[in-house]
Amino acid sequence: MGERAESKEQRAESSEKKAKATRDEYGDTLLELGKKRSDIVVLDADLSGSTKTAKFAKAFPGRFFNMGIAEQDMVGTAAGFSLTGKVPFASTFAVFETGRAWDQIRLTVCYSNTNVKLVATHSGITVGEDGASHQALEDIALMRALPNMTVIVPADAAETASVINAVADFKGPVYVRLGRAKVPYVMPDDYKFKIGKAFAFKIGKDVNIIAAGIMVAIAKKAADILSKDGIDTGVINMSTIKPLDGETLLKAARNSKLIVTAEEHSIIGGLGGAVCEFLAENHPVPVKRIGINDTFGCSGSPDELLKIHGLTAEDIVKTVKNAI
């Protein structure tokens, strides 16, 4: 292969890496984990084609369990598997995983502190046309209120792979929030996720945007616009929402005039709530929260819904300029 042809291939690969759904990466990573570890078992609530656990099911049918449309049973069974030494990954849509099975998560997973990994897909409003009934906008709030629970929202497919490997090694309950739509790669190639540790692309002197999930890419776009307008803007990927990385958050708050949080979730009880709770007690500073404003979603394309709910880069820019 000539150098020119190789460059074309590399460019094609780079272009392809700009967008991959985190649920797709979950399916790929789970498959690789299954090859390495016989203690991994996977449960699904009859949505394995959508959650992408079907790849694991095909390769390891003896370690995959379709529990049917019975999320409560799935969570309880996962807790039981963990007590036998297995590492269960239980998956369905976020709205069903955290809502329908909340009591079972509270008692059999968190109260019992069992080693269950809840990996939910189709979170947030970018579920799109499925509408409000399938748009989980409260799941982070439901999960972070539970003792012993760790809550993680990866920003892109690469971070998702690192997260799934990390939680497989971690002992204790974990909730991982994934999406349906393709998202661009935003994390550096040498980045490796660590539970409880945020990643600062930059600490800004005027404003720092604390984001999670798909909003990290949007926050970076907003930061580029603001920086061109002379506003020194930092962006921090707070992928672990519980436990929060207080050290990085304090550094951002002490070095800037304003903190902005950005999340594809209700502004009540999610990332913005967690940041405000921490800063109120440790270093009070002005904070603006960008998220879903205490309302249900509606049907539409992901891009349409991001605009309707004020979750675009332009919305972040406007919020910052109005606040400083």
mmCIF file of C-alpha atoms in Angstrom:
data_model
loop_
_atom_site.group_PDB
_atom_site.id
_atom_site.type_symbol
_atom_site.label_atom_id
_atom_site.label_comp_id
_atom_site.label_asym_id
_atom_site.label_seq_id
_atom_site.Cartn_x
_atom_site.Cartn_y
_atom_site.Cartn_z
ATOM 1 C CA MET A 1 0.000 0.000 0.000
ATOM 2 C CA GLY A 2 1.417 3.382 -0.982
ATOM 3 C CA GLU A 3 1.829 6.255 1.406
ATOM 4 C CA ARG A 4 -0.948 8.235 -0.260
ATOM 5 C CA ALA A 5 -3.339 5.286 -0.144
ATOM 6 C CA GLU A 6 -2.449 4.674 3.494
ATOM 7 C CA SER A 7 -3.189 8.290 4.320
ATOM 8 C CA LYS A 8 -6.601 7.948 2.720
ATOM 9 C CA GLU A 9 -7.262 4.871 4.827
ATOM 10 C CA GLN A 10 -6.150 6.654 7.955
ATOM 11 C CA ARG A 11 -8.378 9.595 7.112
ATOM 12 C CA ALA A 12 -11.288 7.248 6.534
ATOM 13 C CA GLU A 13 -10.632 5.583 9.888
ATOM 14 C CA SER A 14 -10.399 8.960 11.584
ATOM 15 C CA SER A 15 -13.658 10.049 9.987
ATOM 16 C CA GLU A 16 -15.361 6.822 11.062
ATOM 17 C CA LYS A 17 -14.161 7.381 14.634
ATOM 18 C CA LYS A 18 -16.069 10.641 14.771
ATOM 19 C CA ALA A 19 -19.311 8.903 15.576
ATOM 20 C CA LYS A 20 -20.196 5.664 17.349
ATOM 21 C CA ALA A 21 -23.003 5.014 19.786
ATOM 22 C CA THR A 22 -21.875 4.187 23.308
ATOM 23 C CA ARG A 23 -24.322 1.246 23.322
ATOM 24 C CA ASP A 24 -22.492 -0.202 20.291
ATOM 25 C CA GLU A 25 -19.164 0.059 22.102
ATOM 26 C CA TYR A 26 -20.747 -1.592 25.155
ATOM 27 C CA GLY A 27 -21.697 -4.623 23.063
ATOM 28 C CA ASP A 28 -18.206 -4.860 21.556
ATOM 29 C CA THR A 29 -16.418 -4.461 24.900
ATOM 30 C CA LEU A 30 -18.701 -6.938 26.640
ATOM 31 C CA LEU A 31 -17.881 -9.500 23.957
ATOM 32 C CA GLU A 32 -14.134 -9.037 24.512
ATOM 33 C CA LEU A 33 -14.564 -9.235 28.284
ATOM 34 C CA GLY A 34 -16.448 -12.502 27.862
ATOM 35 C CA LYS A 35 -13.492 -14.010 26.002
ATOM 36 C CA LYS A 36 -11.113 -13.127 28.830
ATOM 37 C CA ARG A 37 -13.263 -13.781 31.899
ATOM 38 C CA SER A 38 -15.507 -16.762 32.527
ATOM 39 C CA ASP A 39 -17.059 -15.047 35.574
ATOM 40 C CA ILE A 40 -18.869 -12.475 33.401
ATOM 41 C CA VAL A 41 -22.595 -13.190 32.943
ATOM 42 C CA VAL A 42 -25.084 -10.969 31.106
ATOM 43 C CA LEU A 43 -28.808 -10.459 31.690
ATOM 44 C CA ASP A 44 -31.226 -8.535 29.501
ATOM 45 C CA ALA A 45 -34.932 -7.638 29.599
ATOM 46 C CA ASP A 46 -35.779 -8.748 26.060
ATOM 47 C CA LEU A 47 -33.963 -5.833 24.405
ATOM 48 C CA SER A 48 -30.605 -7.408 23.581
ATOM 49 C CA GLY A 49 -30.764 -6.266 19.939
ATOM 50 C CA SER A 50 -31.045 -2.659 21.071
ATOM 51 C CA THR A 51 -28.746 -2.799 24.101
ATOM 52 C CA LYS A 52 -26.202 -4.733 21.969
ATOM 53 C CA THR A 53 -25.811 -7.535 24.511
ATOM 54 C CA ALA A 54 -26.915 -9.848 21.675
ATOM 55 C CA LYS A 55 -23.258 -10.064 20.619
ATOM 56 C CA PHE A 56 -22.371 -11.604 23.974
ATOM 57 C CA ALA A 57 -25.452 -13.853 23.825
ATOM 58 C CA LYS A 58 -24.412 -15.288 20.464
ATOM 59 C CA ALA A 59 -20.839 -15.976 21.579
ATOM 60 C CA PHE A 60 -21.627 -17.238 25.090
ATOM 61 C CA PRO A 61 -25.203 -18.605 25.187
ATOM 62 C CA GLY A 62 -24.529 -20.420 28.453
ATOM 63 C CA ARG A 63 -23.705 -17.146 30.208
ATOM 64 C CA PHE A 64 -26.525 -15.029 28.770
ATOM 65 C CA PHE A 65 -30.020 -14.830 30.263
ATOM 66 C CA ASN A 66 -32.998 -13.175 28.579
ATOM 67 C CA MET A 67 -35.252 -12.432 31.536
ATOM 68 C CA GLY A 68 -38.131 -11.215 29.382
ATOM 69 C CA ILE A 69 -40.031 -8.010 30.066
ATOM 70 C CA ALA A 70 -39.374 -8.411 33.795
ATOM 71 C CA GLU A 71 -36.797 -5.852 34.909
ATOM 72 C CA GLN A 72 -37.452 -6.458 38.614
ATOM 73 C CA ASP A 73 -36.717 -10.168 38.182
ATOM 74 C CA MET A 74 -33.619 -9.339 36.129
ATOM 75 C CA VAL A 75 -32.143 -7.168 38.883
ATOM 76 C CA GLY A 76 -32.908 -9.689 41.616
ATOM 77 C CA THR A 77 -31.386 -12.512 39.575
ATOM 78 C CA ALA A 78 -28.293 -10.411 38.895
ATOM 79 C CA ALA A 79 -27.874 -9.878 42.628
ATOM 80 C CA GLY A 80 -28.150 -13.634 43.125
ATOM 81 C CA PHE A 81 -25.484 -14.297 40.486
ATOM 82 C CA SER A 82 -23.116 -11.880 42.238
ATOM 83 C CA LEU A 83 -23.467 -13.839 45.499
ATOM 84 C CA THR A 84 -22.178 -16.953 43.699
ATOM 85 C CA GLY A 85 -19.013 -15.114 42.589
ATOM 86 C CA LYS A 86 -20.187 -14.113 39.113
ATOM 87 C CA VAL A 87 -19.924 -10.551 37.764
ATOM 88 C CA PRO A 88 -23.377 -9.834 36.303
ATOM 89 C CA PHE A 89 -24.046 -7.087 33.755
ATOM 90 C CA ALA A 90 -27.800 -6.354 33.642
ATOM 91 C CA SER A 91 -29.031 -4.236 30.743
ATOM 92 C CA THR A 92 -32.184 -2.663 29.392
ATOM 93 C CA PHE A 93 -33.354 0.844 28.516
ATOM 94 C CA ALA A 94 -32.496 3.414 31.204
ATOM 95 C CA VAL A 95 -36.112 4.358 31.845
ATOM 96 C CA PHE A 96 -36.996 0.724 32.633
ATOM 97 C CA GLU A 97 -33.788 -0.199 34.458
ATOM 98 C CA THR A 98 -33.936 2.626 36.977
ATOM 99 C CA GLY A 99 -37.692 3.189 37.183
ATOM 100 C CA ARG A 100 -39.402 -0.184 37.066
ATOM 101 C CA ALA A 101 -36.756 -1.960 39.127
ATOM 102 C CA TRP A 102 -35.886 0.795 41.607
ATOM 103 C CA ASP A 103 -37.052 -1.094 44.713
ATOM 104 C CA GLN A 104 -35.077 -4.189 43.679
ATOM 105 C CA ILE A 105 -31.994 -2.050 42.997
ATOM 106 C CA ARG A 106 -32.368 -0.395 46.391
ATOM 107 C CA LEU A 107 -32.725 -3.619 48.384
ATOM 108 C CA THR A 108 -31.015 -6.458 46.522
ATOM 109 C CA VAL A 109 -28.206 -4.400 44.974
ATOM 110 C CA CYS A 110 -27.453 -1.322 47.101
ATOM 111 C CA TYR A 111 -28.619 -2.330 50.592
ATOM 112 C CA SER A 112 -27.007 -5.750 50.119
ATOM 113 C CA ASN A 113 -23.978 -4.098 48.424
ATOM 114 C CA THR A 114 -23.886 -6.809 45.768
ATOM 115 C CA ASN A 115 -21.457 -6.743 42.860
ATOM 116 C CA VAL A 116 -24.007 -5.901 40.150
ATOM 117 C CA LYS A 117 -23.284 -3.773 37.074
ATOM 118 C CA LEU A 118 -26.374 -2.005 35.754
ATOM 119 C CA VAL A 119 -25.565 -0.776 32.248
ATOM 120 C CA ALA A 120 -28.538 1.081 30.779
ATOM 121 C CA THR A 121 -28.883 2.273 27.183
ATOM 122 C CA HIS A 122 -31.308 4.701 25.472
ATOM 123 C CA SER A 123 -30.948 7.364 28.169
ATOM 124 C CA GLY A 124 -31.879 11.035 27.860
ATOM 125 C CA ILE A 125 -33.922 12.847 25.230
ATOM 126 C CA THR A 126 -31.779 11.622 22.306
ATOM 127 C CA VAL A 127 -33.828 8.436 22.360
ATOM 128 C CA GLY A 128 -35.717 10.718 19.997
ATOM 129 C CA GLU A 129 -38.919 9.694 18.290
ATOM 130 C CA ASP A 130 -39.828 7.124 20.984
ATOM 131 C CA GLY A 131 -41.068 10.075 23.015
ATOM 132 C CA ALA A 132 -41.427 10.916 26.691
ATOM 133 C CA SER A 133 -42.363 7.411 27.840
ATOM 134 C CA HIS A 134 -38.916 6.138 26.768
ATOM 135 C CA GLN A 135 -36.792 9.188 27.622
ATOM 136 C CA ALA A 136 -35.035 8.675 30.946
ATOM 137 C CA LEU A 137 -34.473 12.164 32.339
ATOM 138 C CA GLU A 138 -34.472 11.244 36.039
ATOM 139 C CA ASP A 139 -32.299 8.120 36.140
ATOM 140 C CA ILE A 140 -29.135 9.778 37.464
ATOM 141 C CA ALA A 141 -31.130 11.326 40.320
ATOM 142 C CA LEU A 142 -32.699 7.955 41.136
ATOM 143 C CA MET A 143 -29.344 6.167 41.183
ATOM 144 C CA ARG A 144 -27.128 8.712 42.906
ATOM 145 C CA ALA A 145 -29.522 8.915 45.868
ATOM 146 C CA LEU A 146 -28.850 5.258 46.693
ATOM 147 C CA PRO A 147 -26.053 4.452 49.184
ATOM 148 C CA ASN A 148 -23.201 2.272 47.812
ATOM 149 C CA MET A 149 -24.109 3.089 44.194
ATOM 150 C CA THR A 150 -21.466 4.447 41.792
ATOM 151 C CA VAL A 151 -22.842 6.458 38.833
ATOM 152 C CA ILE A 152 -20.921 6.860 35.555
ATOM 153 C CA VAL A 153 -21.826 8.623 32.269
ATOM 154 C CA PRO A 154 -19.197 8.103 29.523
ATOM 155 C CA ALA A 155 -18.637 10.863 26.968
ATOM 156 C CA ASP A 156 -17.823 8.736 23.915
ATOM 157 C CA ALA A 157 -17.263 5.186 22.714
ATOM 158 C CA ALA A 158 -13.594 5.098 23.717
ATOM 159 C CA GLU A 159 -14.397 6.132 27.262
ATOM 160 C CA THR A 160 -17.226 3.594 27.321
ATOM 161 C CA ALA A 161 -14.764 0.772 26.605
ATOM 162 C CA SER A 162 -12.499 1.973 29.400
ATOM 163 C CA VAL A 163 -15.458 2.341 31.771
ATOM 164 C CA ILE A 164 -16.829 -1.168 31.155
ATOM 165 C CA ASN A 165 -13.408 -2.725 31.787
ATOM 166 C CA ALA A 166 -12.990 -0.646 34.950
ATOM 167 C CA VAL A 167 -16.370 -1.537 36.427
ATOM 168 C CA ALA A 168 -15.814 -5.241 35.707
ATOM 169 C CA ASP A 169 -12.794 -5.062 38.042
ATOM 170 C CA PHE A 170 -14.548 -2.839 40.603
ATOM 171 C CA LYS A 171 -16.293 -4.480 43.578
ATOM 172 C CA GLY A 172 -19.765 -3.066 44.264
ATOM 173 C CA PRO A 173 -22.900 -1.704 42.592
ATOM 174 C CA VAL A 174 -22.418 0.479 39.525
ATOM 175 C CA TYR A 175 -24.838 2.282 37.205
ATOM 176 C CA VAL A 176 -23.474 3.121 33.736
ATOM 177 C CA ARG A 177 -25.602 5.423 31.557
ATOM 178 C CA LEU A 178 -25.322 4.977 27.776
ATOM 179 C CA GLY A 179 -27.101 6.482 24.775
ATOM 180 C CA ARG A 180 -28.839 5.406 21.618
ATOM 181 C CA ALA A 181 -27.483 7.882 19.066
ATOM 182 C CA LYS A 182 -23.998 8.008 17.603
ATOM 183 C CA VAL A 183 -21.662 10.466 19.327
ATOM 184 C CA PRO A 184 -18.276 11.867 18.232
ATOM 185 C CA TYR A 185 -15.022 10.822 19.824
ATOM 186 C CA VAL A 186 -13.858 13.572 22.170
ATOM 187 C CA MET A 187 -11.424 11.998 24.617
ATOM 188 C CA PRO A 188 -7.653 11.936 23.904
ATOM 189 C CA ASP A 189 -6.230 8.712 22.464
ATOM 190 C CA ASP A 190 -4.085 8.095 25.570
ATOM 191 C CA TYR A 191 -6.923 8.723 28.033
ATOM 192 C CA LYS A 192 -7.773 5.973 30.508
ATOM 193 C CA PHE A 193 -10.859 6.234 32.674
ATOM 194 C CA LYS A 194 -10.527 5.960 36.457
ATOM 195 C CA ILE A 195 -13.585 5.742 38.710
ATOM 196 C CA GLY A 196 -14.054 9.011 40.614
ATOM 197 C CA LYS A 197 -11.578 10.986 38.527
ATOM 198 C CA ALA A 198 -12.669 13.772 36.148
ATOM 199 C CA PHE A 199 -10.738 14.815 33.048
ATOM 200 C CA ALA A 200 -9.977 18.501 32.495
ATOM 201 C CA PHE A 201 -9.424 19.388 28.863
ATOM 202 C CA LYS A 202 -8.519 22.805 30.228
ATOM 203 C CA ILE A 203 -9.154 24.883 33.362
ATOM 204 C CA GLY A 204 -10.460 28.272 32.201
ATOM 205 C CA LYS A 205 -9.891 31.606 33.968
ATOM 206 C CA ASP A 206 -13.336 33.068 33.166
ATOM 207 C CA VAL A 207 -15.683 30.088 33.112
ATOM 208 C CA ASN A 208 -15.470 26.313 33.424
ATOM 209 C CA ILE A 209 -18.110 24.019 31.909
ATOM 210 C CA ILE A 210 -18.644 20.768 33.834
ATOM 211 C CA ALA A 211 -20.255 18.255 31.469
ATOM 212 C CA ALA A 212 -21.065 14.566 31.190
ATOM 213 C CA GLY A 213 -22.117 12.194 28.423
ATOM 214 C CA ILE A 214 -23.027 13.654 25.053
ATOM 215 C CA MET A 215 -22.796 17.169 26.479
ATOM 216 C CA VAL A 216 -19.002 16.978 26.667
ATOM 217 C CA ALA A 217 -18.691 17.302 22.883
ATOM 218 C CA ILE A 218 -21.250 20.125 22.873
ATOM 219 C CA ALA A 219 -19.425 21.883 25.732
ATOM 220 C CA LYS A 220 -16.156 21.698 23.805
ATOM 221 C CA LYS A 221 -17.833 23.303 20.791
ATOM 222 C CA ALA A 222 -19.213 26.070 23.026
ATOM 223 C CA ALA A 223 -15.779 26.614 24.570
ATOM 224 C CA ASP A 224 -14.269 27.106 21.126
ATOM 225 C CA ILE A 225 -16.853 29.788 20.322
ATOM 226 C CA LEU A 226 -16.387 31.541 23.676
ATOM 227 C CA SER A 227 -12.607 31.469 23.465
ATOM 228 C CA LYS A 228 -12.743 33.125 20.036
ATOM 229 C CA ASP A 229 -14.812 35.865 21.680
ATOM 230 C CA GLY A 230 -12.106 36.412 24.304
ATOM 231 C CA ILE A 231 -13.718 34.434 27.139
ATOM 232 C CA ASP A 232 -11.198 32.015 28.654
ATOM 233 C CA THR A 233 -13.273 28.829 28.925
ATOM 234 C CA GLY A 234 -12.410 25.459 30.378
ATOM 235 C CA VAL A 235 -14.167 22.123 29.902
ATOM 236 C CA ILE A 236 -14.182 19.232 32.361
ATOM 237 C CA ASN A 237 -15.589 15.772 31.636
ATOM 238 C CA MET A 238 -17.171 14.707 34.940
ATOM 239 C CA SER A 239 -17.981 11.167 33.801
ATOM 240 C CA THR A 240 -18.179 9.849 37.354
ATOM 241 C CA ILE A 241 -21.103 11.721 38.868
ATOM 242 C CA LYS A 242 -20.920 9.690 42.071
ATOM 243 C CA PRO A 243 -18.427 9.851 43.711
ATOM 244 C CA LEU A 244 -17.772 13.354 42.439
ATOM 245 C CA ASP A 245 -14.174 14.478 41.830
ATOM 246 C CA GLY A 246 -14.153 17.299 44.368
ATOM 247 C CA GLU A 247 -10.467 18.078 43.882
ATOM 248 C CA THR A 248 -10.854 18.931 40.197
ATOM 249 C CA LEU A 249 -14.107 20.774 40.825
ATOM 250 C CA LEU A 250 -12.511 22.942 43.512
ATOM 251 C CA LYS A 251 -9.607 23.766 41.207
ATOM 252 C CA ALA A 252 -12.056 24.930 38.536
ATOM 253 C CA ALA A 253 -14.165 26.939 40.982
ATOM 254 C CA ARG A 254 -11.172 28.668 42.599
ATOM 255 C CA ASN A 255 -9.687 29.702 39.258
ATOM 256 C CA SER A 256 -12.738 31.093 37.433
ATOM 257 C CA LYS A 257 -15.684 33.467 37.870
ATOM 258 C CA LEU A 258 -18.426 31.049 36.859
ATOM 259 C CA ILE A 259 -19.232 27.324 36.760
ATOM 260 C CA VAL A 260 -21.693 25.990 34.160
ATOM 261 C CA THR A 261 -22.988 22.421 34.269
ATOM 262 C CA ALA A 262 -24.281 20.696 31.134
ATOM 263 C CA GLU A 263 -26.192 17.418 31.119
ATOM 264 C CA GLU A 264 -28.780 15.519 29.070
ATOM 265 C CA HIS A 265 -30.873 14.969 32.204
ATOM 266 C CA SER A 266 -33.189 16.924 34.467
ATOM 267 C CA ILE A 267 -31.430 19.811 36.177
ATOM 268 C CA ILE A 268 -32.951 18.393 39.375
ATOM 269 C CA GLY A 269 -30.828 15.716 41.017
ATOM 270 C CA GLY A 270 -28.329 15.133 38.230
ATOM 271 C CA LEU A 271 -24.828 16.436 37.530
ATOM 272 C CA GLY A 272 -25.820 20.061 38.127
ATOM 273 C CA GLY A 273 -27.409 19.185 41.444
ATOM 274 C CA ALA A 274 -24.357 17.218 42.540
ATOM 275 C CA VAL A 275 -22.001 20.068 41.609
ATOM 276 C CA CYS A 276 -24.153 22.651 43.423
ATOM 277 C CA GLU A 277 -24.365 20.505 46.557
ATOM 278 C CA PHE A 278 -20.592 20.131 46.661
ATOM 279 C CA LEU A 279 -19.728 23.760 45.940
ATOM 280 C CA ALA A 280 -22.328 25.147 48.379
ATOM 281 C CA GLU A 281 -20.553 23.356 51.211
ATOM 282 C CA ASN A 282 -16.951 23.714 50.055
ATOM 283 C CA HIS A 283 -16.492 26.821 47.866
ATOM 284 C CA PRO A 284 -19.674 28.759 46.969
ATOM 285 C CA VAL A 285 -19.433 30.357 43.502
ATOM 286 C CA PRO A 286 -21.995 31.369 40.828
ATOM 287 C CA VAL A 287 -23.321 28.296 38.979
ATOM 288 C CA LYS A 288 -25.603 28.022 35.943
ATOM 289 C CA ARG A 289 -27.199 24.655 35.204
ATOM 290 C CA ILE A 290 -28.029 23.566 31.650
ATOM 291 C CA GLY A 291 -30.280 20.528 31.354
ATOM 292 C CA ILE A 292 -33.941 19.534 31.062
ATOM 293 C CA ASN A 293 -35.965 22.141 32.977
ATOM 294 C CA ASP A 294 -38.360 20.075 35.113
ATOM 295 C CA THR A 295 -40.453 18.863 32.211
ATOM 296 C CA PHE A 296 -41.045 15.696 30.249
ATOM 297 C CA GLY A 297 -39.650 15.290 26.758
ATOM 298 C CA CYS A 298 -41.543 14.894 23.508
ATOM 299 C CA SER A 299 -41.156 13.104 20.190
ATOM 300 C CA GLY A 300 -38.619 14.356 17.653
ATOM 301 C CA SER A 301 -35.204 13.778 16.186
ATOM 302 C CA PRO A 302 -32.267 13.999 18.629
ATOM 303 C CA ASP A 303 -31.069 17.276 17.097
ATOM 304 C CA GLU A 304 -34.564 18.774 17.230
ATOM 305 C CA LEU A 305 -34.949 17.803 20.892
ATOM 306 C CA LEU A 306 -31.546 19.189 21.872
ATOM 307 C CA LYS A 307 -32.645 22.535 20.393
ATOM 308 C CA ILE A 308 -36.093 22.446 22.001
ATOM 309 C CA HIS A 309 -34.585 21.830 25.442
ATOM 310 C CA GLY A 310 -31.739 24.333 25.107
ATOM 311 C CA LEU A 311 -28.897 21.833 25.009
ATOM 312 C CA THR A 312 -26.890 23.172 22.069
ATOM 313 C CA ALA A 313 -23.477 24.843 22.034
ATOM 314 C CA GLU A 314 -25.207 28.113 21.188
ATOM 315 C CA ASP A 315 -27.376 27.768 24.302
ATOM 316 C CA ILE A 316 -24.275 27.305 26.462
ATOM 317 C CA VAL A 317 -22.612 30.341 24.852
ATOM 318 C CA LYS A 318 -25.695 32.464 25.490
ATOM 319 C CA THR A 319 -25.901 31.328 29.127
ATOM 320 C CA VAL A 320 -22.249 32.145 29.762
ATOM 321 C CA LYS A 321 -22.407 35.578 28.121
ATOM 322 C CA ASN A 322 -25.517 36.504 30.090
ATOM 323 C CA ALA A 323 -23.909 35.433 33.358
ATOM 324 C CA ILE A 324 -20.432 37.002 33.277
#
